[in-house]
Tab-separated table of C-alpha atoms and ligand atoms in Angstrom:
chain	number	residue	atom	x	y	z
C	228	MET	CA	0.000	0.000	0.000
C	229	GLY	CA	1.258	3.486	-0.816
C	230	ALA	CA	1.731	6.182	1.771
C	231	SER	CA	-1.735	7.632	1.637
C	232	VAL	CA	-4.588	5.688	3.183
C	233	PRO	CA	-7.921	7.258	2.366
C	234	ASP	CA	-9.759	7.213	5.682
C	235	HIS	CA	-12.821	8.986	4.510
C	236	PHE	CA	-15.689	7.905	2.416
C	237	GLU	CA	-15.290	10.385	-0.402
C	238	GLU	CA	-11.602	9.670	-1.006
C	239	MET	CA	-12.206	5.932	-1.081
C	240	TRP	CA	-15.208	6.385	-3.356
C	241	ARG	CA	-13.224	8.450	-5.867
C	242	ALA	CA	-10.384	5.883	-5.783
C	243	ILE	CA	-12.586	3.007	-6.912
C	244	GLU	CA	-14.968	4.955	-9.155
C	245	PRO	CA	-13.107	4.286	-12.456
C	246	ILE	CA	-12.626	0.548	-11.853
C	247	GLY	CA	-14.658	-1.505	-14.313
C	248	ARG	CA	-16.584	1.492	-15.725
C	249	ALA	CA	-17.472	1.268	-19.415
C	250	ASP	CA	-16.802	4.387	-21.496
C	251	ARG	CA	-19.835	3.822	-23.690
C	252	SER	CA	-22.582	3.635	-21.068
C	253	GLY	CA	-20.864	4.798	-17.886
C	254	GLY	CA	-22.073	1.531	-16.319
C	255	TYR	CA	-19.972	-1.023	-14.465
C	256	PHE	CA	-18.794	-4.492	-15.495
C	257	ARG	CA	-17.376	-5.952	-12.298
C	258	GLN	CA	-17.959	-9.655	-12.861
C	259	PRO	CA	-16.548	-12.087	-10.294
C	260	PHE	CA	-13.019	-13.440	-10.754
C	261	ALA	CA	-12.462	-11.107	-13.730
C	262	ALA	CA	-10.090	-8.140	-13.959
C	263	ALA	CA	-12.132	-5.227	-12.560
C	264	GLU	CA	-13.587	-7.160	-9.644
C	265	ARG	CA	-10.139	-8.582	-8.807
C	266	GLU	CA	-8.754	-5.027	-8.823
C	267	LEU	CA	-11.438	-4.043	-6.329
C	268	ASP	CA	-10.638	-7.113	-4.258
C	269	GLY	CA	-6.978	-6.061	-4.258
C	270	TRP	CA	-8.029	-2.580	-3.203
C	271	PHE	CA	-9.993	-4.074	-0.313
C	272	VAL	CA	-6.969	-6.110	0.809
C	273	GLU	CA	-4.812	-2.962	0.723
C	274	GLN	CA	-7.364	-1.044	2.751
C	275	ALA	CA	-7.493	-3.776	5.361
C	276	SER	CA	-3.736	-4.010	5.645
C	277	ALA	CA	-3.184	-0.239	5.699
C	278	ARG	CA	-5.654	0.016	8.577
C	279	GLY	CA	-4.121	-2.841	10.516
C	280	LEU	CA	-7.251	-4.956	10.168
C	281	ARG	CA	-6.796	-8.734	10.305
C	282	LEU	CA	-7.845	-10.213	6.982
C	283	GLU	CA	-9.772	-13.479	6.962
C	284	THR	CA	-10.265	-15.040	3.528
C	285	ASP	CA	-12.365	-18.144	3.053
C	286	PRO	CA	-11.788	-20.866	0.439
C	287	PHE	CA	-14.294	-19.187	-1.890
C	288	GLY	CA	-12.721	-15.715	-1.946
C	289	ASN	CA	-15.046	-14.039	0.575
C	290	ARG	CA	-13.229	-11.639	2.869
C	291	ILE	CA	-13.696	-10.186	6.333
C	292	ALA	CA	-11.318	-7.508	7.635
C	293	TRP	CA	-11.438	-7.645	11.432
C	294	TRP	CA	-10.944	-4.865	13.961
C	295	ASP	CA	-9.990	-7.103	16.876
C	296	SER	CA	-10.495	-4.642	19.670
C	297	GLY	CA	-11.974	-6.322	22.741
C	298	PRO	CA	-12.372	-9.978	23.693
C	299	SER	CA	-12.570	-12.714	21.108
C	300	LEU	CA	-16.331	-13.122	20.922
C	301	PRO	CA	-18.575	-13.604	17.883
C	302	GLY	CA	-18.254	-10.376	15.929
C	303	VAL	CA	-20.500	-7.674	14.576
C	304	VAL	CA	-19.943	-7.751	10.820
C	305	THR	CA	-20.905	-5.162	8.249
C	306	GLY	CA	-20.261	-5.020	4.523
C	307	SER	CA	-21.637	-6.013	1.161
C	308	HIS	CA	-20.173	-7.020	-2.228
C	309	LEU	CA	-17.870	-5.533	-4.857
C	310	ASP	CA	-19.221	-7.253	-7.988
C	311	SER	CA	-21.894	-5.721	-10.206
C	312	VAL	CA	-24.579	-6.804	-12.627
C	313	LEU	CA	-23.672	-6.347	-16.302
C	314	ASP	CA	-23.643	-2.605	-17.025
C	315	GLY	CA	-24.677	-1.890	-13.449
C	316	GLY	CA	-24.438	1.100	-11.155
C	317	ALA	CA	-21.591	2.194	-8.907
C	318	TYR	CA	-23.473	1.888	-5.629
C	319	ASP	CA	-25.098	-1.554	-5.449
C	320	GLY	CA	-22.565	-3.391	-3.280
C	321	PRO	CA	-19.543	-1.055	-3.070
C	322	LEU	CA	-21.555	1.527	-1.105
C	323	GLY	CA	-21.896	-1.023	1.704
C	324	VAL	CA	-18.196	-1.915	1.696
C	325	VAL	CA	-16.858	1.634	1.516
C	326	THR	CA	-19.266	2.988	4.165
C	327	ALA	CA	-18.228	0.064	6.396
C	328	LEU	CA	-14.521	0.958	6.157
C	329	ALA	CA	-15.358	4.624	6.723
C	330	ALA	CA	-17.616	3.843	9.706
C	331	VAL	CA	-14.849	1.826	11.381
C	332	GLU	CA	-12.575	4.842	10.927
C	333	VAL	CA	-15.206	7.148	12.470
C	334	LEU	CA	-15.470	4.878	15.516
C	335	ARG	CA	-11.705	4.687	15.907
C	336	GLU	CA	-11.378	8.471	15.669
C	337	ARG	CA	-14.041	8.727	18.354
C	338	GLY	CA	-11.953	6.463	20.585
C	339	PHE	CA	-14.708	3.848	20.732
C	340	ARG	CA	-13.562	0.524	22.217
C	341	PRO	CA	-15.844	-2.254	20.935
C	342	ALA	CA	-16.835	-4.963	23.383
C	343	ARG	CA	-16.572	-7.523	20.571
C	344	PRO	CA	-14.740	-7.604	17.209
C	345	ILE	CA	-16.118	-5.594	14.301
C	346	GLY	CA	-15.623	-7.013	10.810
C	347	VAL	CA	-15.917	-5.495	7.339
C	348	SER	CA	-16.961	-8.067	4.757
C	349	ALA	CA	-16.847	-8.341	0.978
C	350	PHE	CA	-18.709	-11.341	-0.438
C	351	VAL	CA	-18.013	-12.638	-3.961
C	352	GLU	CA	-20.558	-13.049	-6.836
C	353	GLU	CA	-23.527	-11.528	-5.008
C	354	GLU	CA	-25.291	-10.646	-8.237
C	355	GLY	CA	-24.969	-14.038	-9.889
C	356	SER	CA	-24.063	-12.113	-13.043
C	357	ARG	CA	-21.476	-14.666	-14.135
C	358	PHE	CA	-22.513	-18.054	-12.736
C	359	GLY	CA	-26.262	-17.480	-12.439
C	360	LEU	CA	-26.661	-18.224	-8.742
C	361	ALA	CA	-27.514	-15.124	-6.691
C	362	CYS	CA	-25.463	-14.543	-3.504
C	363	LEU	CA	-23.089	-17.365	-4.397
C	364	GLY	CA	-20.320	-16.260	-1.997
C	365	SER	CA	-22.500	-15.975	1.101
C	366	ARG	CA	-24.317	-19.191	0.159
C	367	LEU	CA	-21.012	-21.077	0.038
C	368	ALA	CA	-19.717	-19.457	3.222
C	369	THR	CA	-22.809	-20.436	5.198
C	370	GLY	CA	-23.407	-23.817	3.554
C	371	ALA	CA	-26.723	-22.713	2.015
C	372	THR	CA	-25.149	-24.050	-1.206
C	373	THR	CA	-22.399	-26.662	-1.153
C	374	TRP	CA	-19.194	-26.567	-3.170
C	375	GLU	CA	-20.273	-29.806	-4.849
C	376	GLN	CA	-23.438	-28.057	-6.082
C	377	ALA	CA	-21.582	-24.937	-7.204
C	378	ARG	CA	-18.187	-25.968	-8.563
C	379	GLY	CA	-19.496	-27.054	-11.974
C	380	LEU	CA	-21.604	-23.946	-12.659
C	381	ARG	CA	-20.614	-22.443	-16.004
C	382	ASP	CA	-20.450	-18.854	-17.226
C	383	ARG	CA	-21.593	-17.724	-20.692
C	384	ASP	CA	-18.287	-18.860	-22.219
C	385	GLY	CA	-18.566	-22.317	-20.690
C	386	VAL	CA	-15.910	-21.655	-18.026
C	387	GLN	CA	-16.641	-23.548	-14.805
C	388	LEU	CA	-16.681	-21.735	-11.463
C	389	GLU	CA	-13.845	-23.915	-10.238
C	390	GLU	CA	-11.714	-23.048	-13.285
C	391	ALA	CA	-12.481	-19.321	-13.044
C	392	MET	CA	-11.441	-19.304	-9.406
C	393	ALA	CA	-8.276	-21.326	-10.035
C	394	ALA	CA	-7.331	-18.879	-12.791
C	395	VAL	CA	-7.115	-16.104	-10.186
C	396	GLY	CA	-5.283	-18.249	-7.675
C	397	LEU	CA	-8.268	-19.480	-5.671
C	398	GLU	CA	-7.717	-23.238	-5.467
C	399	VAL	CA	-10.569	-24.490	-3.315
C	400	GLU	CA	-8.859	-27.069	-1.111
C	401	ASN	CA	-11.059	-27.179	1.971
C	402	PRO	CA	-14.526	-26.158	0.814
C	403	GLN	CA	-16.189	-26.182	4.217
C	404	PRO	CA	-18.904	-23.691	5.203
C	405	TRP	CA	-17.532	-21.669	8.106
C	406	LEU	CA	-19.784	-18.675	8.645
C	407	GLY	CA	-22.314	-19.241	11.430
C	408	SER	CA	-23.615	-17.709	14.622
C	409	GLU	CA	-20.566	-18.964	16.553
C	410	HIS	CA	-18.509	-16.616	14.328
C	411	LEU	CA	-20.947	-13.745	13.860
C	412	ALA	CA	-23.126	-12.176	16.549
C	413	CYS	CA	-24.944	-10.243	13.844
C	414	PHE	CA	-24.588	-8.861	10.342
C	415	VAL	CA	-25.551	-5.409	9.070
C	416	GLU	CA	-25.505	-4.608	5.353
C	417	LEU	CA	-25.793	-1.026	4.183
C	418	HIS	CA	-27.135	-0.734	0.633
C	419	VAL	CA	-28.299	1.881	-1.808
C	420	GLU	CA	-32.081	1.838	-1.886
C	421	GLN	CA	-33.385	0.265	-5.085
C	422	GLY	CA	-36.743	1.995	-5.064
C	423	ARG	CA	-38.212	5.354	-4.100
C	424	ASP	CA	-39.724	4.770	-0.678
C	425	LEU	CA	-37.167	6.925	1.114
C	426	VAL	CA	-37.613	9.724	-1.411
C	427	ASP	CA	-41.369	9.616	-0.853
C	428	ARG	CA	-40.871	9.692	2.925
C	429	GLY	CA	-38.250	12.454	2.809
C	430	ALA	CA	-35.751	10.294	4.713
C	431	ALA	CA	-32.056	9.743	3.900
C	432	ILE	CA	-31.794	6.444	5.799
C	433	GLY	CA	-34.115	3.457	6.144
C	434	VAL	CA	-34.005	-0.019	7.674
C	435	ALA	CA	-35.135	-3.290	6.033
C	436	SER	CA	-38.026	-5.315	7.408
C	437	ARG	CA	-38.033	-8.191	4.922
C	438	ILE	CA	-36.959	-9.409	1.496
C	439	TRP	CA	-39.514	-10.711	-0.950
C	440	PRO	CA	-38.992	-14.293	-2.102
C	441	HIS	CA	-37.499	-14.352	-5.581
C	442	GLY	CA	-36.134	-16.735	-8.167
C	443	ARG	CA	-34.509	-17.158	-11.564
C	444	TYR	CA	-36.078	-19.619	-13.993
C	445	ARG	CA	-34.572	-20.786	-17.281
C	446	PHE	CA	-36.994	-21.460	-20.145
C	447	ASP	CA	-35.477	-23.718	-22.829
C	448	ILE	CA	-37.678	-23.769	-25.914
C	449	SER	CA	-36.765	-25.848	-28.937
C	450	GLY	CA	-38.367	-25.725	-32.380
C	451	GLU	CA	-37.608	-26.559	-35.973
C	452	PRO	CA	-34.951	-24.518	-37.789
C	453	ASN	CA	-35.986	-23.538	-41.284
C	454	HIS	CA	-35.757	-20.926	-44.041
C	455	ALA	CA	-37.270	-17.530	-43.140
C	456	GLY	CA	-38.472	-16.913	-46.692
C	457	THR	CA	-39.546	-20.207	-48.140
C	458	THR	CA	-41.247	-21.770	-45.090
C	459	ARG	CA	-44.987	-21.064	-45.162
C	460	MET	CA	-46.147	-19.325	-41.990
C	461	GLU	CA	-48.478	-22.191	-41.118
C	462	ASP	CA	-45.681	-24.766	-41.446
C	463	ARG	CA	-43.392	-23.280	-38.804
C	464	HIS	CA	-42.452	-24.506	-35.320
C	465	ASP	CA	-40.933	-21.269	-34.126
C	466	PRO	CA	-39.606	-21.138	-30.531
C	467	MET	CA	-39.363	-17.352	-30.726
C	468	LEU	CA	-43.161	-17.157	-30.784
C	469	THR	CA	-43.452	-19.363	-27.713
C	470	TYR	CA	-40.896	-17.157	-25.976
C	471	ALA	CA	-42.577	-13.897	-27.071
C	472	MET	CA	-45.953	-14.992	-25.744
C	473	THR	CA	-44.336	-16.185	-22.510
C	474	ALA	CA	-42.693	-12.798	-21.939
C	475	LEU	CA	-46.050	-11.072	-22.457
C	476	ALA	CA	-47.785	-13.578	-20.168
C	477	ALA	CA	-45.190	-13.023	-17.444
C	478	ASN	CA	-45.723	-9.285	-17.558
C	479	LYS	CA	-49.503	-9.610	-17.542
C	480	GLN	CA	-49.706	-12.211	-14.780
C	481	ALA	CA	-47.308	-10.271	-12.542
C	482	ARG	CA	-49.341	-7.093	-13.035
C	483	VAL	CA	-52.617	-8.859	-12.323
C	484	ALA	CA	-51.194	-10.409	-9.135
C	485	GLY	CA	-49.441	-7.209	-7.965
C	486	GLN	CA	-46.044	-8.982	-8.145
C	487	ARG	CA	-42.934	-8.773	-10.386
C	488	ALA	CA	-41.742	-10.846	-13.354
C	489	THR	CA	-39.079	-9.929	-15.905
C	490	PHE	CA	-37.406	-11.560	-18.868
C	491	GLY	CA	-34.074	-9.714	-19.046
C	492	ARG	CA	-31.883	-12.228	-20.809
C	493	VAL	CA	-32.474	-14.245	-23.954
C	494	ASP	CA	-30.300	-16.367	-26.262
C	495	THR	CA	-31.421	-17.656	-29.597
C	496	LEU	CA	-29.869	-20.247	-31.883
C	497	PRO	CA	-28.483	-19.920	-34.439
C	498	ASN	CA	-29.192	-16.176	-34.047
C	499	SER	CA	-29.587	-15.712	-37.763
C	500	THR	CA	-31.810	-13.049	-39.336
C	501	ASN	CA	-33.001	-15.185	-42.232
C	502	SER	CA	-33.736	-18.378	-40.285
C	503	VAL	CA	-36.580	-19.634	-38.141
C	504	PRO	CA	-34.610	-20.310	-34.960
C	505	SER	CA	-33.942	-23.809	-33.670
C	506	GLY	CA	-34.050	-22.786	-30.036
C	507	VAL	CA	-34.561	-19.968	-27.578
C	508	THR	CA	-33.342	-19.904	-24.009
C	509	ALA	CA	-34.688	-17.120	-21.828
C	510	TRP	CA	-34.328	-16.359	-18.150
C	511	MET	CA	-37.211	-15.081	-16.027
C	512	ASP	CA	-36.682	-13.244	-12.750
C	513	ALA	CA	-39.811	-13.388	-10.556
C	514	ARG	CA	-40.433	-11.828	-7.126
C	515	CYS	CA	-43.531	-11.963	-4.943
C	516	GLU	CA	-44.762	-10.988	-1.501
C	517	SER	CA	-44.940	-14.579	-0.265
C	518	ASP	CA	-43.474	-17.976	-1.142
C	519	GLU	CA	-46.974	-19.202	-2.053
C	520	ALA	CA	-47.570	-16.257	-4.383
C	521	LEU	CA	-44.209	-16.889	-6.079
C	522	ALA	CA	-45.010	-20.574	-6.662
C	523	GLU	CA	-48.422	-19.616	-8.021
C	524	LEU	CA	-47.107	-16.911	-10.348
C	525	VAL	CA	-44.363	-19.112	-11.790
C	526	GLY	CA	-46.860	-21.980	-12.127
C	527	THR	CA	-49.349	-19.826	-14.037
C	528	ILE	CA	-46.715	-18.442	-16.414
C	529	THR	CA	-45.288	-21.926	-17.004
C	530	ARG	CA	-48.754	-23.339	-17.788
C	531	GLN	CA	-49.430	-20.565	-20.303
C	532	ALA	CA	-46.018	-21.130	-21.895
C	533	GLU	CA	-46.740	-24.869	-22.176
C	534	GLU	CA	-50.100	-24.204	-23.823
C	535	ARG	CA	-48.449	-21.899	-26.310
C	536	ALA	CA	-45.675	-24.429	-26.973
C	537	ASP	CA	-48.381	-26.991	-27.809
C	538	ARG	CA	-49.910	-24.610	-30.316
C	539	ASP	CA	-46.526	-23.705	-31.829
C	540	GLY	CA	-45.352	-27.314	-32.024
C	541	THR	CA	-42.306	-26.439	-29.901
C	542	ARG	CA	-40.935	-28.099	-26.752
C	543	LEU	CA	-40.453	-26.350	-23.421
C	544	ALA	CA	-38.427	-27.187	-20.306
C	545	VAL	CA	-38.391	-24.866	-17.266
C	546	THR	CA	-35.550	-25.059	-14.725
C	547	ALA	CA	-35.440	-23.127	-11.443
C	548	GLU	CA	-31.794	-22.015	-11.325
C	549	SER	CA	-31.814	-20.017	-8.111
C	550	VAL	CA	-34.686	-19.573	-5.667
C	551	SER	CA	-34.529	-17.614	-2.405
C	552	GLY	CA	-37.402	-17.850	0.061
C	553	ALA	CA	-38.937	-14.926	1.957
C	554	VAL	CA	-36.635	-13.396	4.571
C	555	ASP	CA	-38.044	-11.640	7.613
C	556	PHE	CA	-35.227	-9.788	9.283
C	557	ASP	CA	-34.999	-10.049	13.080
C	558	PRO	CA	-37.644	-7.469	14.156
C	559	ASP	CA	-35.921	-6.741	17.493
C	560	LEU	CA	-32.643	-6.047	15.738
C	561	ALA	CA	-34.406	-3.853	13.143
C	562	ARG	CA	-36.043	-1.831	15.934
C	563	ARG	CA	-32.750	-1.550	17.817
C	564	VAL	CA	-31.162	-0.176	14.666
C	565	ALA	CA	-34.058	2.056	13.599
C	566	GLU	CA	-35.346	3.660	16.783
C	567	ASP	CA	-34.370	6.376	19.251
C	568	HIS	CA	-32.325	8.688	17.073
C	569	GLU	CA	-32.111	12.343	17.897
C	570	ALA	CA	-33.543	13.255	14.503
C	571	GLY	CA	-36.353	10.655	14.737
C	572	ASP	CA	-36.739	6.974	13.868
C	573	TRP	CA	-35.577	5.622	10.511
C	574	PRO	CA	-38.412	4.135	8.428
C	575	ILE	CA	-38.571	0.329	8.248
C	576	LEU	CA	-39.301	-0.932	4.722
C	577	PRO	CA	-39.520	-4.203	2.779
C	578	THR	CA	-37.414	-4.744	-0.335
C	579	GLN	CA	-37.822	-6.799	-3.494
C	580	ALA	CA	-34.045	-7.090	-4.001
C	581	GLY	CA	-31.925	-10.005	-2.827
C	582	HIS	CA	-28.900	-9.483	-0.559
C	583	ASP	CA	-26.199	-11.438	1.288
C	584	ALA	CA	-27.898	-10.242	4.492
C	585	GLY	CA	-30.917	-12.328	3.442
C	586	ILE	CA	-28.780	-15.455	3.067
C	587	LEU	CA	-27.111	-14.924	6.452
C	588	SER	CA	-30.472	-14.251	8.084
C	589	ALA	CA	-31.956	-17.442	6.596
C	590	GLN	CA	-28.960	-19.335	8.015
C	591	GLY	CA	-29.740	-18.138	11.554
C	592	ILE	CA	-27.439	-15.120	11.842
C	593	PRO	CA	-29.407	-12.119	13.165
C	594	SER	CA	-29.150	-9.615	10.323
C	595	ALA	CA	-30.277	-6.113	9.484
C	596	MET	CA	-30.016	-3.734	6.560
C	597	LEU	CA	-29.668	0.016	6.269
C	598	PHE	CA	-30.763	1.731	3.069
C	599	VAL	CA	-29.425	5.012	1.695
C	600	ARG	CA	-31.828	7.142	-0.336
C	601	ASN	CA	-31.579	6.887	-4.127
C	602	PRO	CA	-33.067	9.999	-5.782
C	603	THR	CA	-34.599	8.222	-8.768
C	604	GLY	CA	-34.889	4.725	-7.332
C	605	VAL	CA	-33.130	3.394	-10.458
C	606	SER	CA	-30.780	0.468	-9.819
C	607	HIS	CA	-28.995	-2.264	-11.801
C	608	SER	CA	-28.363	0.496	-14.321
C	609	PRO	CA	-25.670	3.098	-15.007
C	610	ALA	CA	-28.171	5.692	-13.713
C	611	GLU	CA	-28.130	4.271	-10.158
C	612	HIS	CA	-27.182	7.081	-7.783
C	613	ALA	CA	-26.982	8.384	-4.246
C	614	GLU	CA	-26.048	11.955	-3.347
C	615	MET	CA	-22.792	12.411	-1.448
C	616	PRO	CA	-24.470	13.943	1.652
C	617	ASP	CA	-26.740	10.881	1.846
C	618	CYS	CA	-23.734	8.544	1.517
C	619	LEU	CA	-22.083	10.413	4.383
C	620	ALA	CA	-25.316	10.136	6.377
C	621	GLY	CA	-25.016	6.402	5.655
C	622	VAL	CA	-21.502	6.346	7.152
C	623	ASP	CA	-22.798	8.075	10.298
C	624	ALA	CA	-25.827	5.783	10.514
C	625	LEU	CA	-23.635	2.716	10.160
C	626	ALA	CA	-21.123	3.995	12.734
C	627	GLU	CA	-23.962	4.613	15.185
C	628	THR	CA	-25.405	1.164	14.493
C	629	LEU	CA	-22.051	-0.588	14.970
C	630	GLN	CA	-21.513	1.314	18.196
C	631	ARG	CA	-24.911	0.184	19.488
C	632	LEU	CA	-24.344	-3.426	18.516
C	633	ALA	CA	-20.725	-3.744	19.632
C	634	SER	CA	-21.039	-1.939	22.979
Y	1429	GLV	C1	-29.738	-8.483	-6.450
Y	1429	GLV	O1	-29.427	-7.329	-6.553
Y	1429	GLV	C2	-31.023	-8.880	-6.942
Y	1429	GLV	O2	-32.013	-8.682	-6.231
Y	1429	GLV	O3	-31.102	-9.326	-8.073
Y	1430	MN	MN1	-27.909	-5.937	-7.122
Y	1431	MN	MN1	-26.356	-5.494	-3.775
């Protein structure tokens, strides 16, 4: 590490801002175990070492930088992830890591002596943008997903997770889950808000109550490849039609049920303008208020897709690639975090986005989330934003929360 250690949020934020940013869109490509994300990981290691934090790295590449002040008890951990979706925003993930480092610095400057260790975490592949499984790092760390289940996952180029990790020096030799309540007293993740509730309430900071259940479903549709000009319309078995109707059905059914469904990724073979395609693979992201509503929504969309496949003479297979059940965060912890501030309580809100905090919570680690206002609510997009004063309010809110929880 060079001589200067940026202690403060804004300096750290400016230091990482260019990493993985695309000139064309201004969005970020910070896919796991690839160059930009590894640069950020290296930056995190430097920050930990320059601050004298003890770095713990698990077999999967997840990191916790520990401030070991006080007795060796289960720690209070805060942090998030450094990877992004494809062409994502700057804030989803890194905001939680950078505010965590800054909050630790605030507490040290204040002379606070924690009664238990405080850790700053960075989990790998939270977005599932490369290997398809959301929150892969925290799932592996807690045992929610085993290494045997994950090691063979492939990215879009056919590279297996195990190979991608080995290529950056992560040889998984002892793939045991290690993160549990004997290690962590609680986990707090600060995150940019991904909606507009805080804007509507005129609040800079909020606290999460729950995460909607959500899942990713792969629709493989196969048809009959043929000539786009000479094949009569009535003779076709076109998987693109089955897919197109399914995307419309997903939108309609989600609207009718007051839930969410999105087709954001589609591949077609052979991807040729003058051919009826042989196959279409499309991925649906669905999110609902309850586990039952999610099962019902996905069931209804699948049935409509099957009916359409029958009419088109195509074949359909639906695979659930990644499903996360409803998470209700510990209500006592949420209240402890949200209430009794000089300026008033922070609002407690549900979210439709998935987070490592949800995985840890589901694995029995009391967890909470802080949200920082996002002026437009836009996220998973280059336009994602939080104003600097709100980010700094996030640092203060996190410092206050850590002080409460580690006293
Ligand atoms: C993670 O950001 C997700 O909810 O997809
Ligand atoms: Mn995200
Ligand atoms: Mn995130």
